[in-house]
Tab-separated table of C-alpha atoms in Angstrom:
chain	number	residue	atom	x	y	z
H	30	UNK	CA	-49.026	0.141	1.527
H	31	UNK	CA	-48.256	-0.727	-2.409
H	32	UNK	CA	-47.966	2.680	-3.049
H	33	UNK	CA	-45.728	3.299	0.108
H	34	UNK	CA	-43.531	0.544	-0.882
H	35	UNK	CA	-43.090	1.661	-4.775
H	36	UNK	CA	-42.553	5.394	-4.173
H	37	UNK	CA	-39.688	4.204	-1.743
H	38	UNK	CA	-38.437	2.249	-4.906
H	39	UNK	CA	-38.101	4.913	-7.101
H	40	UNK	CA	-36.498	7.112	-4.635
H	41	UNK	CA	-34.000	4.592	-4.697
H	42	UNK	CA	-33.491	4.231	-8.274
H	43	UNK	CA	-33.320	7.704	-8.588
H	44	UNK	CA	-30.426	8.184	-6.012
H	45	UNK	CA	-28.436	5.473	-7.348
H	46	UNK	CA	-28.515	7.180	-11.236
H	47	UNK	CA	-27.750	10.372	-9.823
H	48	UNK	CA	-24.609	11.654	-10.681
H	49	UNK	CA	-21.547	12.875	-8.722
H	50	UNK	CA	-19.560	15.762	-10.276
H	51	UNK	CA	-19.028	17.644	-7.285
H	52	UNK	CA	-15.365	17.674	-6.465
H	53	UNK	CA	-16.157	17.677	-2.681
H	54	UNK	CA	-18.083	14.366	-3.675
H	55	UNK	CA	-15.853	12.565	-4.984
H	56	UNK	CA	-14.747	11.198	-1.712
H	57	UNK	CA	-18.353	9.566	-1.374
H	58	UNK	CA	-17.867	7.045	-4.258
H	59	UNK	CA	-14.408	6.055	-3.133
H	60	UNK	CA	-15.154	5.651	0.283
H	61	UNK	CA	-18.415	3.372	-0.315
H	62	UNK	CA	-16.069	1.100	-2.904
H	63	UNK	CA	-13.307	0.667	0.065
H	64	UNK	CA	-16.094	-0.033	2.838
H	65	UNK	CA	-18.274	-2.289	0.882
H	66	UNK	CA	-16.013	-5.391	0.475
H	67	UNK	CA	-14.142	-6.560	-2.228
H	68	UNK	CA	-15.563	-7.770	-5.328
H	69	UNK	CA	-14.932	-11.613	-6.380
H	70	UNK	CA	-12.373	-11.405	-9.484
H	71	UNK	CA	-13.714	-12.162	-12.617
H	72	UNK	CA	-10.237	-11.608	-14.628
H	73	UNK	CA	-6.973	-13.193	-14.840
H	74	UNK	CA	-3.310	-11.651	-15.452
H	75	UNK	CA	0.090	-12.624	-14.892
H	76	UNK	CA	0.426	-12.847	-11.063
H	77	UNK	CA	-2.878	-11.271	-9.722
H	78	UNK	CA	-6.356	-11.261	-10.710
H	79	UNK	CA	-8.853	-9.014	-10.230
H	80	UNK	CA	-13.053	-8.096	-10.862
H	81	UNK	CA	-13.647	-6.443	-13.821
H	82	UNK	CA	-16.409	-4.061	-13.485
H	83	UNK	CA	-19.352	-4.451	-16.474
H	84	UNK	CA	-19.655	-2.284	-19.479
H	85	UNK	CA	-15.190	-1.958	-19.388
H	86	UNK	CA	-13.192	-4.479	-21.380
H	87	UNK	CA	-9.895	-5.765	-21.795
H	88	UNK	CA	-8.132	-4.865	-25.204
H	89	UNK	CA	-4.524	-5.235	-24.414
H	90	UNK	CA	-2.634	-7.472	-21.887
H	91	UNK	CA	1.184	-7.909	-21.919
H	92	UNK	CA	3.932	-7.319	-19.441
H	93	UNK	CA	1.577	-6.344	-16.845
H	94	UNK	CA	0.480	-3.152	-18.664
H	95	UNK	CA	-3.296	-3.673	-19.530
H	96	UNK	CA	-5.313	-1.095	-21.383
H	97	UNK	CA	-9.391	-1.259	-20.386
H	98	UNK	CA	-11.909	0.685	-22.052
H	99	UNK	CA	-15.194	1.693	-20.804
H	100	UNK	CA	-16.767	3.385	-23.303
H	101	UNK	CA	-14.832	6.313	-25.259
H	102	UNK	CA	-12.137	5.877	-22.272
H	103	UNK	CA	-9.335	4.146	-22.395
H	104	UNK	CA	-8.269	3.237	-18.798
H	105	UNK	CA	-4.535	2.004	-18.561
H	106	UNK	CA	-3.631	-0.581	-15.893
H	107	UNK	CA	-0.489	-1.390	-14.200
H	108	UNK	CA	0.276	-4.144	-11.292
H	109	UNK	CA	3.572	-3.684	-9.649
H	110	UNK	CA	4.263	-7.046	-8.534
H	111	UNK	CA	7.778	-6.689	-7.754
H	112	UNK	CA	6.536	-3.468	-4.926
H	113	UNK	CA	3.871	-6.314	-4.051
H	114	UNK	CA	6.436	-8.629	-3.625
H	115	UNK	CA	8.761	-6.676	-1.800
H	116	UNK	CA	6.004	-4.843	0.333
H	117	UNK	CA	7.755	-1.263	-0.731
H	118	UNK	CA	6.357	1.876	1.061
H	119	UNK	CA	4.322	4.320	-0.894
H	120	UNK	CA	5.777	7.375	-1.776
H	121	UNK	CA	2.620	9.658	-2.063
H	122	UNK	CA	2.395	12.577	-4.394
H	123	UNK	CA	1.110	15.123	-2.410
H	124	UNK	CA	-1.558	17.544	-3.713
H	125	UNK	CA	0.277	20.868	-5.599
H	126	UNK	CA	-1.581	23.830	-6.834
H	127	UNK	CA	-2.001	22.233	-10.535
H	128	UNK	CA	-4.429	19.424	-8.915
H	129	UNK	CA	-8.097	19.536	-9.330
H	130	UNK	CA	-8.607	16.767	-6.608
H	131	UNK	CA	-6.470	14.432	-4.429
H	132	UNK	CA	-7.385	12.175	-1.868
H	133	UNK	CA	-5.439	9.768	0.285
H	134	UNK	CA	-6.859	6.341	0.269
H	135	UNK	CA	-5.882	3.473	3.143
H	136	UNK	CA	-7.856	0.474	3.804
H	137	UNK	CA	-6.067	-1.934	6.533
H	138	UNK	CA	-3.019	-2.696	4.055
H	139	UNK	CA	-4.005	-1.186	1.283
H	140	UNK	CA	-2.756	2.048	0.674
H	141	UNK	CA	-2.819	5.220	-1.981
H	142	UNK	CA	-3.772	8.369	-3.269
H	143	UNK	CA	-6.325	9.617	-6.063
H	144	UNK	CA	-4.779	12.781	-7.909
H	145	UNK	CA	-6.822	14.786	-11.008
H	146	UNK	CA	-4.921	17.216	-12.800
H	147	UNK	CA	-7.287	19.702	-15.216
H	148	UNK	CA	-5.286	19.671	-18.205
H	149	UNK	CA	-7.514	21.777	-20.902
H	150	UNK	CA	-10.770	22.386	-20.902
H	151	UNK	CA	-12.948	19.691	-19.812
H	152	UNK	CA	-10.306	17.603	-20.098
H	153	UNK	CA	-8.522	15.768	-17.158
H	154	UNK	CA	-5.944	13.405	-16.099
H	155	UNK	CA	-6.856	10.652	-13.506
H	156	UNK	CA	-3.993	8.952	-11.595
H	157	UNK	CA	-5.407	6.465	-8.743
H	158	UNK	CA	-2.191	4.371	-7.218
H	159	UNK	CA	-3.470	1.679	-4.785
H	160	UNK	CA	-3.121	-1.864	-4.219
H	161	UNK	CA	-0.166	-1.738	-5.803
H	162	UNK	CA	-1.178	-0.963	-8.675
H	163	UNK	CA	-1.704	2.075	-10.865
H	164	UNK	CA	-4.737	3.246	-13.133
H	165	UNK	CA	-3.950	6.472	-15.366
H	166	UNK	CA	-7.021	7.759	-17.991
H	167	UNK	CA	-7.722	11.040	-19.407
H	168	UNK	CA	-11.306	12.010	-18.968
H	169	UNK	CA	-14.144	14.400	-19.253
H	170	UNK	CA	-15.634	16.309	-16.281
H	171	UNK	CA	-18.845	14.051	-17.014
H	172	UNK	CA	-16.657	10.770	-16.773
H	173	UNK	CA	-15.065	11.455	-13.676
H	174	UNK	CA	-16.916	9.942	-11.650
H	175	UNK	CA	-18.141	6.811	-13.885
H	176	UNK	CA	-13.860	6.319	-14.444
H	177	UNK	CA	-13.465	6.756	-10.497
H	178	UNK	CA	-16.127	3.958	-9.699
H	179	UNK	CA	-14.772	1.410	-12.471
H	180	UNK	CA	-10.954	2.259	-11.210
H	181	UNK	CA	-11.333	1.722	-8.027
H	182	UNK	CA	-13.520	-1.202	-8.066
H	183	UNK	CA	-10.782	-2.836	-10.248
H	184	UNK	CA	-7.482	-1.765	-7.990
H	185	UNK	CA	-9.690	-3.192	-4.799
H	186	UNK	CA	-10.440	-5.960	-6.105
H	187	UNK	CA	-6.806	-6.767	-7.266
H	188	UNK	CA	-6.015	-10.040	-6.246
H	189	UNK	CA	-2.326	-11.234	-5.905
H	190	UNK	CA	-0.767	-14.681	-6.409
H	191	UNK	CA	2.081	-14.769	-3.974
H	192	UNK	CA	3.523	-18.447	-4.338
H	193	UNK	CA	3.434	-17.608	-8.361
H	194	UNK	CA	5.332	-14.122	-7.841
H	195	UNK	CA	7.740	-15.493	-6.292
H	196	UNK	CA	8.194	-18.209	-9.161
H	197	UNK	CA	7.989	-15.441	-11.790
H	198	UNK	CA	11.175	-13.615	-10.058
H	199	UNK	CA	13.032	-16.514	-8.791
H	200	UNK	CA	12.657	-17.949	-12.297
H	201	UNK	CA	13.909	-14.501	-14.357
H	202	UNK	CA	10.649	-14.266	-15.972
H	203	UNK	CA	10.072	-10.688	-14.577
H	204	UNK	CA	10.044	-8.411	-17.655
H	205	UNK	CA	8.247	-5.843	-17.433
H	206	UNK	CA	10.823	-3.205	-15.802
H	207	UNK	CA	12.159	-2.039	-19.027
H	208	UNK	CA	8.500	-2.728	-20.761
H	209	UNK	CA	7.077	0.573	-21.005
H	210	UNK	CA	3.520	1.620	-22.261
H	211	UNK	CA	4.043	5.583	-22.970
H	212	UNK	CA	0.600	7.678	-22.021
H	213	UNK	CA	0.592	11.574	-22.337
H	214	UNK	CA	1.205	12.907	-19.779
H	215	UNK	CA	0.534	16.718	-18.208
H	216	UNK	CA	3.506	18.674	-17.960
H	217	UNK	CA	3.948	18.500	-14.699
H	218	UNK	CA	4.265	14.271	-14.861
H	219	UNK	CA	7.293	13.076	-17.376
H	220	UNK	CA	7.351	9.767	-16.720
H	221	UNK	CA	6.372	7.159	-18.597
H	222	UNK	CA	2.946	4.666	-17.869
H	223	UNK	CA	4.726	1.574	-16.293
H	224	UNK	CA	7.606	3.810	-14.508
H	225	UNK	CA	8.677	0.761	-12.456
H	226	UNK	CA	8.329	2.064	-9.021
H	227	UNK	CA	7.834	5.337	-9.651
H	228	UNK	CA	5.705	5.380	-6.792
H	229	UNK	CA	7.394	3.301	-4.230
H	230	UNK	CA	10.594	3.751	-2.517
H	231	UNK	CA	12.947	0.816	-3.135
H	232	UNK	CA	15.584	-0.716	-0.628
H	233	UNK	CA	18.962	-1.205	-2.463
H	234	UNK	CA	18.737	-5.133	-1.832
H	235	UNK	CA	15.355	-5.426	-2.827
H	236	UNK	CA	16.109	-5.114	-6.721
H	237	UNK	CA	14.167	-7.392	-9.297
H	238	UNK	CA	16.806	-9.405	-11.610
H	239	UNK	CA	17.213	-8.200	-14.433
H	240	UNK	CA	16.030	-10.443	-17.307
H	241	UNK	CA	15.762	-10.664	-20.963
H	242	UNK	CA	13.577	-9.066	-23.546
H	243	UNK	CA	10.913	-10.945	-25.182
């Protein structure tokens, strides 16, 4: 019975350190994160907070750009609070013949897409919108799946504070818009990190103020 119970223990451990570079498999470690509940946030920001996954840390926070690193990765972070705020439909970037993988993600409200461009060899660009909120890191084929698991545990999580949103924009303290934190891009994506809603479509009345620099 001992040895029953053990050899069923190490099966386990070995499953759950087996790695997931398959592109078809990809699909397996987002959909667990979405179905498994949301993780209790652990992290604070202007507006939201949100779990932050062990082994990545926080080494830059201002106007709700926030650069993680887990790691040799550095993981950049950006809430959209005025998209949040607004509830702004997603305008998906649909998969094109320069992607490696894309995925649509939904989860009752929550809504997105996964897309990872090869840009040289064994090198690749991850974009994950979702929650509103966007995660953009270059990676290695080996990271890909260790970036996807933190990422999406972290957008998931994403907690927002509504009655302090609406304080932050009602009060002119909204900044960020014209705050941007410039990433590399590939050549086939110009814009900058924090685009403002680059990737939501924006009703004419439902503009932020505009307010002044820090």
């Amino acid at each position: 019975m001992k040895k029953t119970i053990m050899l069923s223990l190490i099966l386990l451990l070995c499953v759950g350190c087996m790695r997931i570079d398959n592109v078809e498999n990809y699909s397996i470690i987002i959909d667990d994160i979405i179905t498994s509940g949301t993780k209790k946030p652990n992290t604070t920001s202007m507006g939201y907070k949100y779990y932050l996954p062990l082994g990545v840390s926080k080494v830059y926070d201002k106007d709700y750009n926030q650069k993680l690193k887990m790691n040799d990765n550095d993981i950049y972070l950006y809430a959209d609070i005025v998209s949040y705020y607004y509830r702004n439909s997603l305008n998906f970037n649909e998969q094109d013949d320069t992607s490696y993988y894309y995925q649509k993600l939904s989860n009752a409200e929550k809504i997105g897409y996964i897309k990872i461009t090869e840009t040289e060899k064994n090198s690749y660009f991850i974009k994950i919108v979702y929650n509103y909120a966007k995660i953009e890191a270059y990676s290695s084929k080996e990271d890909i799946n260790d970036i996807l698991t933190n990422s999406m545990i972290i957008l998931d999580s994403i907690d927002y504070n509504d009655n302090l949103i609406e304080k932050l924009l009602e009060n002119e303290y909204y900044s960020s818009v014209d705050k941007e934190y410039q990433i590399d891009k590939p050549e086939d994506s110009e814009s900058r990190f924090s685009e403002y809603l680059s990737e939501y479509v924006q009703e004419d009345d439902n503009v932020a103020p505009e307010l002044p620099e820090y």
